Coordinates of C-alpha atoms in Angstrom, one line a residue:
M1 CA 43.7 -52.2 4.8
N2 CA 43.5 -49.8 7.7
Y3 CA 40.6 -47.4 8.5
R4 CA 40.2 -44.0 10.3
N5 CA 37.3 -44.6 12.7
D6 CA 37.5 -40.9 13.8
I7 CA 36.2 -39.6 10.5
R8 CA 33.1 -40.0 8.2
N9 CA 32.8 -38.3 4.8
I10 CA 29.2 -37.9 3.6
A11 CA 27.5 -36.0 0.7
I12 CA 23.9 -34.8 1.0
I13 CA 22.1 -35.3 -2.3
A14 CA 18.5 -34.8 -3.5
H15 CA 16.2 -33.1 -6.0
V16 CA 15.9 -29.3 -5.7
D17 CA 13.8 -28.1 -2.8
H18 CA 13.8 -31.4 -0.9
G19 CA 15.5 -29.9 2.1
K20 CA 19.2 -30.6 1.8
T21 CA 20.4 -27.2 3.1
T22 CA 17.8 -27.1 5.8
L23 CA 19.0 -30.4 7.0
V24 CA 22.6 -29.2 7.1
D25 CA 21.3 -26.2 9.2
A26 CA 19.9 -28.6 11.7
M27 CA 23.0 -30.7 11.8
L28 CA 25.2 -27.7 12.4
K29 CA 23.0 -26.2 15.1
Q30 CA 22.4 -29.5 17.0
S31 CA 26.1 -30.4 16.9
H32 CA 26.8 -27.1 18.8
V33 CA 29.4 -25.7 16.5
F34 CA 28.0 -22.2 17.1
R35 CA 27.8 -20.3 20.4
D36 CA 24.5 -20.4 22.2
N37 CA 23.9 -16.7 21.7
Q38 CA 25.2 -16.7 18.1
Q39 CA 22.6 -15.6 15.5
V40 CA 23.1 -17.8 12.4
G41 CA 19.7 -17.7 10.7
E42 CA 18.5 -20.2 8.1
L43 CA 20.1 -21.7 5.0
I44 CA 23.5 -21.2 6.7
M45 CA 25.5 -22.7 3.9
D46 CA 23.9 -20.6 1.1
Q47 CA 26.0 -17.5 1.7
N48 CA 26.1 -16.5 -2.0
V49 CA 23.8 -13.5 -2.8
L50 CA 22.4 -15.3 -5.9
E51 CA 21.7 -18.4 -3.8
R52 CA 19.7 -16.3 -1.3
E53 CA 17.8 -14.6 -4.1
K54 CA 17.0 -17.7 -6.1
G55 CA 16.4 -19.9 -3.1
I56 CA 18.5 -22.7 -4.4
T57 CA 22.0 -24.1 -3.8
I58 CA 24.3 -23.3 -6.8
M59 CA 27.7 -24.3 -5.5
A60 CA 28.7 -27.4 -3.6
K61 CA 30.2 -26.6 -0.2
N62 CA 32.1 -28.3 2.6
T63 CA 31.4 -28.2 6.4
A64 CA 32.0 -30.5 9.3
V65 CA 30.6 -31.3 12.7
V66 CA 31.8 -33.5 15.6
Y67 CA 29.4 -36.1 17.0
R68 CA 30.5 -38.5 19.8
G69 CA 34.1 -37.8 19.1
V70 CA 33.8 -38.6 15.4
K71 CA 34.3 -35.8 12.8
I72 CA 31.6 -35.9 10.1
N73 CA 32.7 -34.0 6.9
I74 CA 29.5 -32.9 5.2
I75 CA 29.3 -31.9 1.5
D76 CA 26.2 -29.9 0.6
T77 CA 25.3 -30.3 -3.1
P78 CA 23.0 -28.5 -5.5
G79 CA 19.7 -30.1 -6.3
H80 CA 18.9 -28.3 -9.6
A81 CA 19.6 -30.3 -12.7
D82 CA 21.5 -27.4 -14.3
F83 CA 24.1 -27.6 -11.6
S84 CA 24.6 -31.4 -11.8
G85 CA 28.3 -30.8 -12.6
E86 CA 28.8 -29.6 -9.0
V87 CA 27.5 -32.9 -7.7
E88 CA 29.8 -34.9 -10.1
R89 CA 32.7 -32.7 -9.0
V90 CA 32.6 -33.3 -5.3
I91 CA 30.9 -36.6 -4.8
S92 CA 34.2 -38.4 -5.1
M93 CA 35.3 -37.0 -1.7
A94 CA 32.5 -38.9 0.1
D95 CA 32.2 -42.5 1.3
G96 CA 28.5 -42.4 1.9
C97 CA 25.5 -40.2 1.1
L98 CA 22.2 -39.0 2.6
L99 CA 19.6 -39.2 -0.1
L100 CA 16.7 -36.9 0.8
V101 CA 13.3 -37.6 -0.7
D102 CA 10.3 -35.3 -0.3
S103 CA 7.4 -37.2 1.5
V104 CA 4.9 -35.7 -0.9
E105 CA 6.7 -35.4 -4.2
G106 CA 8.7 -38.6 -3.9
P107 CA 11.6 -39.4 -6.2
M108 CA 12.0 -36.8 -8.9
P109 CA 14.2 -36.6 -12.1
Q110 CA 17.2 -35.2 -10.2
T111 CA 16.8 -37.8 -7.5
R112 CA 17.4 -40.5 -10.1
F113 CA 20.5 -38.6 -11.5
V114 CA 22.3 -38.0 -8.2
L115 CA 21.5 -41.5 -6.9
R116 CA 22.9 -43.1 -10.1
R117 CA 26.1 -41.1 -9.7
A118 CA 26.4 -42.0 -6.0
L119 CA 25.9 -45.7 -6.6
E120 CA 28.4 -45.7 -9.5
K121 CA 31.0 -44.2 -7.1
G122 CA 30.2 -47.0 -4.6
L123 CA 28.8 -44.6 -1.9
K124 CA 26.9 -46.2 1.0
P125 CA 23.4 -44.7 0.8
I126 CA 21.1 -43.7 3.7
V127 CA 17.6 -42.7 2.6
V128 CA 15.9 -39.8 4.5
I129 CA 12.2 -39.3 3.7
N130 CA 11.9 -35.6 4.6
K131 CA 9.1 -33.2 5.3
I132 CA 7.0 -35.8 7.2
D133 CA 5.2 -32.9 9.0
R134 CA 3.4 -32.0 5.8
A135 CA -0.4 -32.6 6.0
N136 CA -0.5 -34.4 2.6
S137 CA 2.6 -36.6 3.0
R138 CA 2.4 -40.1 1.6
I139 CA 5.3 -41.8 3.3
A140 CA 4.5 -45.4 2.5
E141 CA 4.0 -44.7 -1.2
V142 CA 7.2 -42.6 -1.4
L143 CA 9.1 -45.4 0.3
T144 CA 7.9 -47.9 -2.3
L145 CA 8.8 -45.6 -5.1
T146 CA 12.3 -45.1 -3.6
Q147 CA 12.8 -48.8 -3.3
D148 CA 11.8 -49.3 -6.9
L149 CA 14.3 -46.6 -7.9
F150 CA 17.1 -48.5 -6.1
L151 CA 16.1 -51.7 -7.8
E152 CA 16.5 -50.0 -11.1
L153 CA 19.8 -48.2 -10.4
A154 CA 21.7 -50.5 -8.0
T155 CA 24.9 -52.0 -9.4
S156 CA 25.3 -54.6 -6.7
A157 CA 23.0 -56.4 -4.2
D158 CA 24.7 -54.6 -1.2
Q159 CA 23.3 -51.3 -2.4
L160 CA 19.7 -52.6 -1.9
D161 CA 20.4 -52.9 1.8
F162 CA 19.9 -49.3 2.9
Q163 CA 18.6 -47.7 6.0
V164 CA 15.5 -45.4 5.9
L165 CA 15.0 -42.5 8.3
Y166 CA 12.0 -40.2 8.5
A167 CA 12.7 -36.5 9.2
S168 CA 11.4 -32.9 9.3
A169 CA 14.5 -30.9 8.6
R170 CA 12.7 -27.7 9.3
E171 CA 11.7 -28.8 12.8
G172 CA 15.1 -30.5 13.3
I173 CA 13.8 -34.0 14.1
A174 CA 14.4 -37.5 12.7
T175 CA 13.1 -40.9 13.7
N176 CA 13.8 -44.5 12.7
E177 CA 10.1 -45.4 12.2
P178 CA 7.2 -43.4 10.7
G179 CA 4.7 -42.2 13.3
M180 CA 7.3 -42.0 16.1
K181 CA 7.7 -38.6 17.8
G182 CA 11.2 -37.3 17.2
K183 CA 13.2 -35.1 19.6
D184 CA 16.2 -34.2 17.5
I185 CA 18.3 -35.4 14.5
A186 CA 20.4 -37.8 16.5
P187 CA 19.1 -40.8 14.6
I188 CA 20.8 -39.3 11.5
F189 CA 24.1 -38.9 13.2
E190 CA 23.9 -42.4 14.7
S191 CA 23.1 -43.9 11.2
I192 CA 26.1 -42.1 9.7
L193 CA 28.4 -43.5 12.3
E194 CA 26.9 -47.0 12.0
K195 CA 26.3 -47.3 8.2
V196 CA 28.8 -45.0 6.4
P197 CA 32.2 -46.8 6.2
P198 CA 35.2 -44.9 7.6
P199 CA 37.9 -43.8 5.2
Q200 CA 40.4 -46.4 4.1
I201 CA 44.0 -45.7 4.8
E202 CA 46.4 -46.7 2.0
A203 CA 50.1 -47.0 2.8
G204 CA 52.4 -44.6 0.9
P205 CA 53.4 -41.0 0.5
F206 CA 50.9 -38.1 0.3
Q207 CA 48.3 -38.0 -2.5
M208 CA 45.3 -35.7 -2.8
L209 CA 42.7 -35.0 -5.5
V210 CA 41.6 -31.4 -6.0
S211 CA 37.8 -31.2 -6.1
N212 CA 37.3 -27.5 -5.6
L213 CA 39.1 -24.1 -5.7
D214 CA 38.8 -21.0 -3.7
Y215 CA 40.7 -17.7 -3.6
D216 CA 41.9 -15.4 -0.9
N217 CA 43.4 -12.0 -1.4
H218 CA 46.2 -12.7 1.0
K219 CA 46.7 -16.5 0.7
G220 CA 46.1 -16.7 -3.1
R221 CA 44.6 -19.8 -4.7
I222 CA 43.3 -22.4 -2.3
A223 CA 43.0 -26.1 -3.4
I224 CA 40.3 -28.1 -1.7
G225 CA 40.0 -31.9 -1.7
R226 CA 40.3 -35.2 0.1
I227 CA 43.6 -36.8 1.1
W228 CA 43.6 -40.4 -0.3
R229 CA 47.1 -41.4 0.9
G230 CA 49.8 -40.3 3.4
K231 CA 50.0 -37.0 5.3
V232 CA 50.6 -33.4 4.5
A233 CA 51.9 -30.5 6.6
A234 CA 52.9 -26.9 6.1
H235 CA 56.2 -26.5 4.1
D236 CA 56.0 -30.0 2.6
R237 CA 57.5 -30.2 -0.9
V238 CA 54.8 -31.5 -3.3
V239 CA 54.1 -31.8 -7.0
S240 CA 50.9 -31.2 -8.9
V241 CA 50.0 -33.4 -11.8
S242 CA 47.8 -31.7 -14.5
A243 CA 45.5 -33.2 -17.1
D244 CA 48.3 -33.6 -19.6
G245 CA 50.6 -35.2 -17.1
A246 CA 52.8 -32.1 -16.6
L247 CA 54.5 -31.9 -13.2
T248 CA 54.7 -28.6 -11.3
Y249 CA 56.7 -28.6 -8.1
G250 CA 55.8 -26.4 -5.2
E251 CA 55.6 -26.1 -1.4
I252 CA 52.5 -26.2 0.8
D253 CA 52.2 -22.9 2.8
E254 CA 49.3 -23.8 5.1
V255 CA 46.9 -26.7 5.7
F256 CA 43.3 -26.1 6.8
T257 CA 40.5 -28.5 7.9
Y258 CA 36.8 -27.7 8.3
L259 CA 34.6 -27.3 11.4
G260 CA 31.2 -25.6 11.1
L261 CA 31.6 -22.6 8.8
K262 CA 35.3 -22.1 9.6
R263 CA 38.6 -23.2 8.1
L264 CA 40.9 -24.1 10.9
A265 CA 44.7 -24.1 10.4
T266 CA 46.3 -27.4 11.4
T267 CA 49.8 -28.6 11.7
E268 CA 49.2 -31.9 9.9
A269 CA 46.3 -33.8 8.1
G270 CA 46.2 -37.4 7.0
A271 CA 44.4 -39.7 4.7
G272 CA 40.6 -39.4 4.9
D273 CA 40.6 -35.7 5.8
I274 CA 39.0 -33.1 3.6
V275 CA 41.4 -30.2 3.6
A276 CA 42.2 -26.9 2.0
V277 CA 45.9 -26.1 1.1
T278 CA 47.6 -22.9 0.0
G279 CA 50.9 -22.1 -1.7
L280 CA 50.2 -23.7 -5.1
G281 CA 49.6 -21.1 -7.8
K282 CA 49.2 -23.3 -10.8
I283 CA 46.5 -25.8 -9.8
S284 CA 43.1 -26.9 -11.4
I285 CA 40.2 -28.9 -10.3
G286 CA 40.9 -32.6 -11.1
D287 CA 44.7 -32.2 -10.6
T288 CA 46.5 -34.5 -8.2
I289 CA 48.7 -33.1 -5.5
A290 CA 51.3 -35.7 -4.5
S291 CA 54.6 -36.1 -2.7
A292 CA 57.5 -35.1 -4.7
E293 CA 59.1 -38.5 -4.1
R294 CA 56.2 -40.3 -5.8
P295 CA 54.1 -38.1 -8.1
E296 CA 51.3 -40.5 -9.1
A297 CA 48.1 -39.1 -10.5
L298 CA 44.6 -40.1 -9.3
P299 CA 41.8 -40.7 -11.8
R300 CA 40.5 -37.3 -12.9
I301 CA 36.9 -36.1 -12.2
E302 CA 34.5 -36.9 -15.0
V303 CA 31.7 -34.4 -15.7
G304 CA 28.8 -34.8 -18.2
E305 CA 28.7 -32.8 -21.4
P306 CA 26.8 -29.6 -21.7
T307 CA 23.5 -29.5 -23.6
V308 CA 22.8 -25.8 -24.3
E309 CA 24.9 -23.2 -26.0
M310 CA 24.8 -19.4 -26.6
T311 CA 27.1 -16.7 -27.6
F312 CA 28.7 -14.1 -25.3
G313 CA 30.0 -11.0 -27.2
V314 CA 31.3 -7.6 -26.6
N315 CA 28.5 -5.0 -26.4
T316 CA 28.0 -3.5 -29.8
S317 CA 25.0 -1.3 -29.1
P318 CA 25.2 2.6 -29.3
F319 CA 25.3 2.6 -25.5
A320 CA 28.4 0.4 -25.3
G321 CA 30.9 1.4 -22.6
R322 CA 28.6 3.7 -20.7
E323 CA 27.5 1.5 -17.8
G324 CA 30.1 -1.3 -17.3
R325 CA 33.6 -1.3 -15.8
F326 CA 34.7 -4.2 -18.0
S327 CA 33.6 -4.0 -21.7
T328 CA 36.5 -5.1 -23.9
T329 CA 37.1 -8.5 -25.6
R330 CA 40.3 -9.1 -23.5
Q331 CA 38.4 -8.6 -20.3
L332 CA 35.5 -10.8 -21.3
R333 CA 37.8 -13.6 -22.5
E334 CA 39.9 -13.5 -19.3
R335 CA 36.8 -13.7 -17.1
L336 CA 35.3 -16.6 -19.0
R337 CA 38.6 -18.5 -18.9
R338 CA 38.7 -17.9 -15.1
E339 CA 35.2 -19.3 -14.8
L340 CA 36.4 -22.5 -16.5
E341 CA 38.7 -23.2 -13.6
T342 CA 35.9 -23.8 -11.2
N343 CA 32.8 -24.4 -13.4
L344 CA 33.6 -27.9 -14.8
S345 CA 30.3 -28.2 -16.7
L346 CA 31.1 -25.0 -18.7
R347 CA 32.8 -25.0 -22.1
V348 CA 34.1 -21.8 -23.9
Q349 CA 35.1 -21.7 -27.6
D350 CA 36.2 -19.0 -29.9
T351 CA 34.1 -18.2 -32.9
D352 CA 34.7 -16.7 -36.4
S353 CA 34.3 -13.3 -34.8
P354 CA 37.1 -12.2 -32.5
D355 CA 34.7 -10.4 -30.2
T356 CA 32.3 -13.3 -29.7
F357 CA 32.6 -16.5 -27.7
L358 CA 30.5 -19.7 -27.8
V359 CA 29.6 -20.7 -24.2
K360 CA 28.1 -24.1 -23.5
G361 CA 26.4 -25.2 -20.2
R362 CA 24.0 -27.7 -18.6
G363 CA 20.9 -25.6 -19.2
E364 CA 19.4 -22.2 -19.4
L365 CA 19.6 -21.5 -15.7
H366 CA 23.2 -22.6 -15.6
L367 CA 24.1 -20.0 -18.2
A368 CA 21.7 -17.4 -16.7
I369 CA 23.5 -17.6 -13.4
L370 CA 26.8 -17.1 -15.1
I371 CA 25.4 -14.0 -16.9
E372 CA 24.0 -12.5 -13.8
T373 CA 27.3 -13.1 -11.9
L374 CA 29.3 -11.3 -14.6
R375 CA 26.8 -8.5 -14.7
R376 CA 27.1 -7.9 -11.0
E377 CA 30.9 -7.9 -11.2
G378 CA 30.7 -5.0 -13.6
Y379 CA 30.9 -6.7 -17.0
E380 CA 29.0 -5.3 -20.0
F381 CA 28.3 -7.7 -22.9
E382 CA 25.5 -9.2 -25.1
V383 CA 24.2 -12.7 -25.4
S384 CA 22.2 -14.6 -28.0
K385 CA 19.3 -17.0 -27.7
P386 CA 20.2 -20.4 -26.2
E387 CA 20.2 -23.3 -28.6
A388 CA 20.4 -27.1 -27.9
I389 CA 23.7 -28.7 -28.7
T390 CA 23.5 -31.3 -31.5
K391 CA 26.1 -33.8 -32.6
V392 CA 26.5 -36.4 -35.4
V393 CA 26.6 -40.1 -34.4
D394 CA 27.1 -42.7 -37.2
G395 CA 26.1 -40.1 -39.8
K396 CA 22.9 -39.2 -38.0
L397 CA 22.1 -35.8 -36.4
M398 CA 21.4 -36.3 -32.7
E399 CA 19.9 -33.9 -30.2
P400 CA 19.5 -33.9 -26.4
V401 CA 16.3 -35.1 -24.9
E402 CA 15.0 -34.5 -21.3
D403 CA 12.6 -36.0 -18.9
L404 CA 10.1 -33.2 -17.9
I405 CA 7.9 -33.6 -14.8
I406 CA 5.1 -31.0 -14.2
D407 CA 3.1 -30.7 -11.0
T408 CA 0.0 -28.5 -11.5
K409 CA -3.8 -28.4 -11.4
E410 CA -6.1 -30.6 -13.6
A411 CA -7.6 -27.5 -15.2
H412 CA -4.3 -26.8 -16.9
I413 CA -3.8 -30.3 -18.5
G414 CA -5.3 -29.3 -21.9
I415 CA -3.3 -26.1 -22.5
L416 CA 0.0 -27.7 -21.3
T417 CA -0.3 -30.8 -23.5
E418 CA -1.2 -28.5 -26.5
M419 CA 1.8 -26.2 -25.8
L420 CA 4.2 -29.1 -25.3
G421 CA 2.8 -31.0 -28.3
K422 CA 3.9 -28.1 -30.5
R423 CA 7.4 -28.4 -29.0
Q424 CA 7.7 -32.1 -30.0
A425 CA 7.0 -33.4 -26.4
Q426 CA 5.5 -36.8 -25.8
L427 CA 3.3 -37.5 -22.8
T428 CA 4.7 -40.6 -21.1
D429 CA 2.7 -40.6 -17.8
I430 CA -0.1 -38.9 -16.0
R431 CA -1.0 -39.3 -12.3
H432 CA -4.0 -37.7 -10.6
G433 CA -3.6 -36.7 -6.9
D434 CA -5.7 -35.2 -4.2
Q435 CA -7.5 -31.8 -4.4
G436 CA -7.4 -31.6 -8.2
N437 CA -3.6 -31.9 -8.4
V438 CA -2.0 -33.8 -11.3
R439 CA 1.6 -34.9 -12.3
L440 CA 2.4 -35.0 -16.0
E441 CA 5.6 -36.6 -17.3
F442 CA 6.9 -35.8 -20.8
R443 CA 9.8 -36.8 -23.0
V444 CA 10.8 -33.6 -24.7
P445 CA 13.8 -32.4 -26.8
T446 CA 15.9 -29.8 -25.0
K447 CA 15.2 -27.3 -27.8
G448 CA 11.5 -27.6 -26.9
L449 CA 12.2 -26.4 -23.4
I450 CA 14.1 -23.3 -24.4
G451 CA 11.7 -20.4 -23.8
F452 CA 9.0 -22.6 -22.3
R453 CA 9.3 -21.6 -18.6
G454 CA 7.7 -18.2 -19.0
A455 CA 4.9 -19.6 -21.1
F456 CA 4.4 -22.3 -18.5
L457 CA 4.1 -19.9 -15.6
T458 CA 1.5 -17.8 -17.6
A459 CA -0.5 -20.8 -18.7
T460 CA -0.7 -22.2 -15.1
R461 CA -1.2 -18.8 -13.5
G462 CA 1.7 -19.7 -11.2
E463 CA 0.0 -22.9 -10.0
G464 CA 2.7 -25.2 -11.4
I465 CA 6.2 -26.6 -10.9
M466 CA 8.4 -28.0 -13.7
N467 CA 11.6 -30.0 -13.4
A468 CA 13.6 -31.5 -16.2
T469 CA 16.6 -33.8 -16.3
F470 CA 18.8 -34.7 -19.2
L471 CA 18.2 -38.3 -20.5
G472 CA 20.5 -38.7 -23.5
Y473 CA 20.7 -38.0 -27.3
E474 CA 18.1 -39.1 -29.8
P475 CA 17.7 -38.6 -33.6
W476 CA 16.9 -35.0 -34.6
Q477 CA 13.1 -34.5 -34.9
G478 CA 13.2 -31.3 -37.0
D479 CA 12.9 -27.6 -36.2
I480 CA 10.3 -26.2 -33.9
V481 CA 8.3 -23.2 -35.4
S482 CA 8.5 -20.2 -33.2
T483 CA 5.2 -19.3 -31.6
R484 CA 6.2 -15.9 -30.4
S485 CA 4.6 -12.7 -31.8
G486 CA 6.5 -9.8 -33.3
V487 CA 8.0 -6.9 -31.4
L488 CA 7.9 -3.2 -31.3
V489 CA 11.3 -1.8 -32.4
A490 CA 12.5 1.7 -31.7
S491 CA 13.0 3.6 -35.0
E492 CA 14.7 6.7 -33.5
P493 CA 17.2 7.3 -30.8
G494 CA 16.5 9.5 -27.8
A495 CA 14.5 9.5 -24.6
A496 CA 11.1 7.9 -24.6
V497 CA 8.2 10.3 -23.9
T498 CA 4.7 9.8 -22.7
Y499 CA 3.1 10.8 -26.1
G500 CA 5.3 8.4 -28.1
L501 CA 4.7 5.5 -25.6
N502 CA 1.0 6.1 -25.7
N503 CA 1.1 5.8 -29.5
A504 CA 3.2 2.6 -29.2
Q505 CA 0.7 1.1 -26.7
G506 CA -1.9 1.4 -29.4
R507 CA 0.2 -1.3 -31.2
G508 CA 0.9 -3.6 -28.3
L509 CA 2.5 -3.9 -24.9
T510 CA 5.5 -1.8 -24.0
F511 CA 8.7 -2.7 -22.0
I512 CA 10.0 0.8 -21.0
R513 CA 8.9 3.8 -19.0
P514 CA 8.9 7.5 -20.0
G515 CA 12.4 8.9 -19.7
T516 CA 14.1 5.7 -20.7
F517 CA 16.9 6.3 -23.3
V518 CA 16.6 4.1 -26.4
Y519 CA 18.5 3.6 -29.6
E520 CA 17.4 2.5 -33.1
G521 CA 16.9 -1.2 -33.2
M522 CA 16.2 -1.6 -29.5
I523 CA 13.1 -3.7 -28.7
V524 CA 10.6 -1.6 -26.7
G525 CA 7.5 -3.7 -26.7
L526 CA 5.5 -6.7 -27.9
N527 CA 3.3 -6.7 -31.0
P528 CA 0.3 -9.1 -30.8
R529 CA 0.7 -9.8 -34.5
P530 CA 3.4 -12.0 -36.0
H531 CA 5.5 -9.3 -37.7
D532 CA 7.7 -6.6 -36.2
I533 CA 6.7 -2.9 -36.2
A534 CA 9.0 0.1 -36.0
V535 CA 7.7 2.7 -33.6
N536 CA 9.0 6.1 -32.5
V537 CA 8.7 6.2 -28.8
C538 CA 10.6 9.5 -28.7
K539 CA 8.0 11.3 -30.7
E540 CA 6.6 14.4 -29.0
K541 CA 3.2 16.0 -29.4
K542 CA 3.2 18.8 -32.0
K543 CA 2.9 22.3 -30.4
T544 CA -0.1 24.4 -31.3
N545 CA -1.3 27.9 -30.4
V546 CA -4.3 26.5 -28.5
R547 CA -3.3 24.0 -25.9
S548 CA -4.7 22.7 -22.7
S549 CA -2.3 22.8 -19.7
T550 CA -3.5 19.4 -18.5
S551 CA -3.7 17.6 -21.9
D552 CA -0.5 15.6 -21.4
I553 CA -1.2 14.9 -17.8
A554 CA -4.5 13.2 -18.9
I555 CA -2.6 10.5 -20.8
K556 CA -2.5 7.4 -18.7
L557 CA 0.0 4.7 -19.8
T558 CA -0.4 1.0 -19.1
P559 CA 2.5 -0.1 -16.7
P560 CA 5.3 -1.6 -18.8
V561 CA 6.2 -5.3 -18.8
Q562 CA 9.4 -5.7 -16.7
M563 CA 11.5 -8.8 -17.6
S564 CA 14.0 -10.6 -15.5
L565 CA 17.3 -11.8 -17.1
E566 CA 15.9 -15.4 -17.4
Q567 CA 12.7 -14.1 -19.0
A568 CA 14.6 -11.9 -21.4
I569 CA 16.8 -14.8 -22.5
D570 CA 13.7 -17.0 -23.0
F571 CA 11.9 -14.2 -24.9
I572 CA 14.3 -13.3 -27.7
N573 CA 14.4 -14.9 -31.2
E574 CA 17.4 -16.0 -33.3
D575 CA 17.7 -12.5 -34.8
E576 CA 17.8 -10.7 -31.4
L577 CA 20.2 -10.2 -28.5
V578 CA 20.1 -9.4 -24.8
E579 CA 22.3 -6.5 -23.9
V580 CA 23.5 -7.0 -20.3
T581 CA 25.1 -4.3 -18.2
P582 CA 25.4 -3.7 -14.5
Q583 CA 22.5 -1.2 -14.6
N584 CA 20.2 -2.5 -17.3
I585 CA 19.0 -5.4 -19.3
R586 CA 17.9 -4.4 -22.8
L587 CA 16.5 -6.3 -25.8
R588 CA 17.7 -5.5 -29.2
K589 CA 17.8 -6.7 -32.8
K590 CA 21.1 -8.0 -34.1
L591 CA 20.7 -5.6 -37.1
L592 CA 19.9 -2.2 -35.7
T593 CA 18.5 -0.3 -38.7
E594 CA 15.2 -1.2 -40.3
T595 CA 16.9 -1.0 -43.7
Q596 CA 19.4 -3.7 -42.8
R597 CA 16.6 -6.0 -41.5
L598 CA 14.4 -5.5 -44.6
R599 CA 17.3 -6.2 -46.9
T600 CA 18.1 -9.4 -45.0
I601 CA 14.5 -10.6 -45.2
A602 CA 14.4 -9.8 -49.0
T603 CA 17.6 -11.8 -49.5
A604 CA 16.3 -14.7 -47.6
R605 CA 13.1 -14.7 -49.7
R606 CA 15.0 -14.6 -52.9
S607 CA 17.2 -17.6 -51.9
V608 CA 14.1 -19.6 -51.0
T609 CA 12.4 -18.9 -54.4
T610 CA 15.5 -19.8 -56.4

């Protein structure tokens, strides 16, 4: 077997916020792929607007640097568990991986997940204990915990022989020993060249697995992947092999390789290269592009099943069609189908209603990012409350279960254990740290985490971080009783006025400001009591002959509660929807009129008594 010693392919994997993208920044800057006077900023690979806003990597990305004459292809992957499908999708392109572990937090749930996937693929690991510059770092303990994790997950003895480096990605330094003073990240580059195996070169005609797709207005669809066999050049005749084995013949227009943030056109690329090719219109992630002489398919990319589902439907509120450019069933269906081409963790199914689709994803954030993306593109639609996906195994109803890790202050232990106990969570571990910090580990059904994040932030007063990772399916433990209070529902359409909102605030918290247009059935506030209340926020003060000119000015309203998209999705109950438009996020009842809602409640009560 031959090897290409001029190339290394490596994926950077870690738990969220352990410094992957910051390390890529340092690797790009110190490899001099940018001009000396070029302003590139930080988090260079996170160019997506949502990635910048959320502060997390959402999509896996490719880049490359050259060190000592060797081209190092780097795959930056997401760290959040909801985007694990991105890791599974691109990890097959690499021969080795940099596993980043925070010097304070140590191995986290997603660390376990990504390392398991890397070891299953046979990737050569290099452990980087990052953020060693933090005052409360515990390097020796984190190294022990990482070694224990390898002992648990390794599939062969060779995988236990891994190199450990110590780094501060933010400062752009790395060392081979803790306590050493670093100058740059050259030790990481040296370890990659020494420890990561070069790509194997198999004899035979061209063969490439598509791991990602991109689109250009002029070049059309761009297929991205690693060449496993042979060579490819512009104008080569090739064939794409789909999931069902269908063959589609075509011609390569252009071939690109990566360097820094650029795609560089090349005359020819060979086995081991990660390339982007154009000219093939009908191509999907997981397809094989091969020589027309020998159209053999590579094993397709396997991605884990989704755990959470919700419905996406055409907007049916009285304000439908006013604020969005795309609001029809056909437009929504086409956009969701297009998303399936690149979002492998997503599933979309038709429902009994022609205007509603069942969308399944890896978690609430996974689906919330999709909703926000569609909203910013001009789509107008409505979504339901997320629900855990159940399945029947051997006649038993099974539900997804997750490993939940919470880092917070000791003062919040009581309230958190009480809240999670009501959500069928089981406390499996508790560790006390310095300065009153504590780490709690729970085993909790996925349904128990739906809507928990907002309550968690309130209970901990922002002094807590929670992370969850899917573990598997276990027998159904029963329904969880909703702990949310009732809501204030608009009883009349129109524009909300100060007088009407002041009366509503006597019943509870409000979500809207004066001048906001509402419709009957729209949720305008929160009632502290368990039941819903219909309020008329459009009601004006009756006019009289004797009236003070400053009487309305004297009314002072409490500032309304403003919810983000994620908070709105967490907040709603089963009988409610979130109306999503490019301009607004509204909460509403599925049944808009109070008469319909009361009739439904009465019917449900009669069915229970009979």
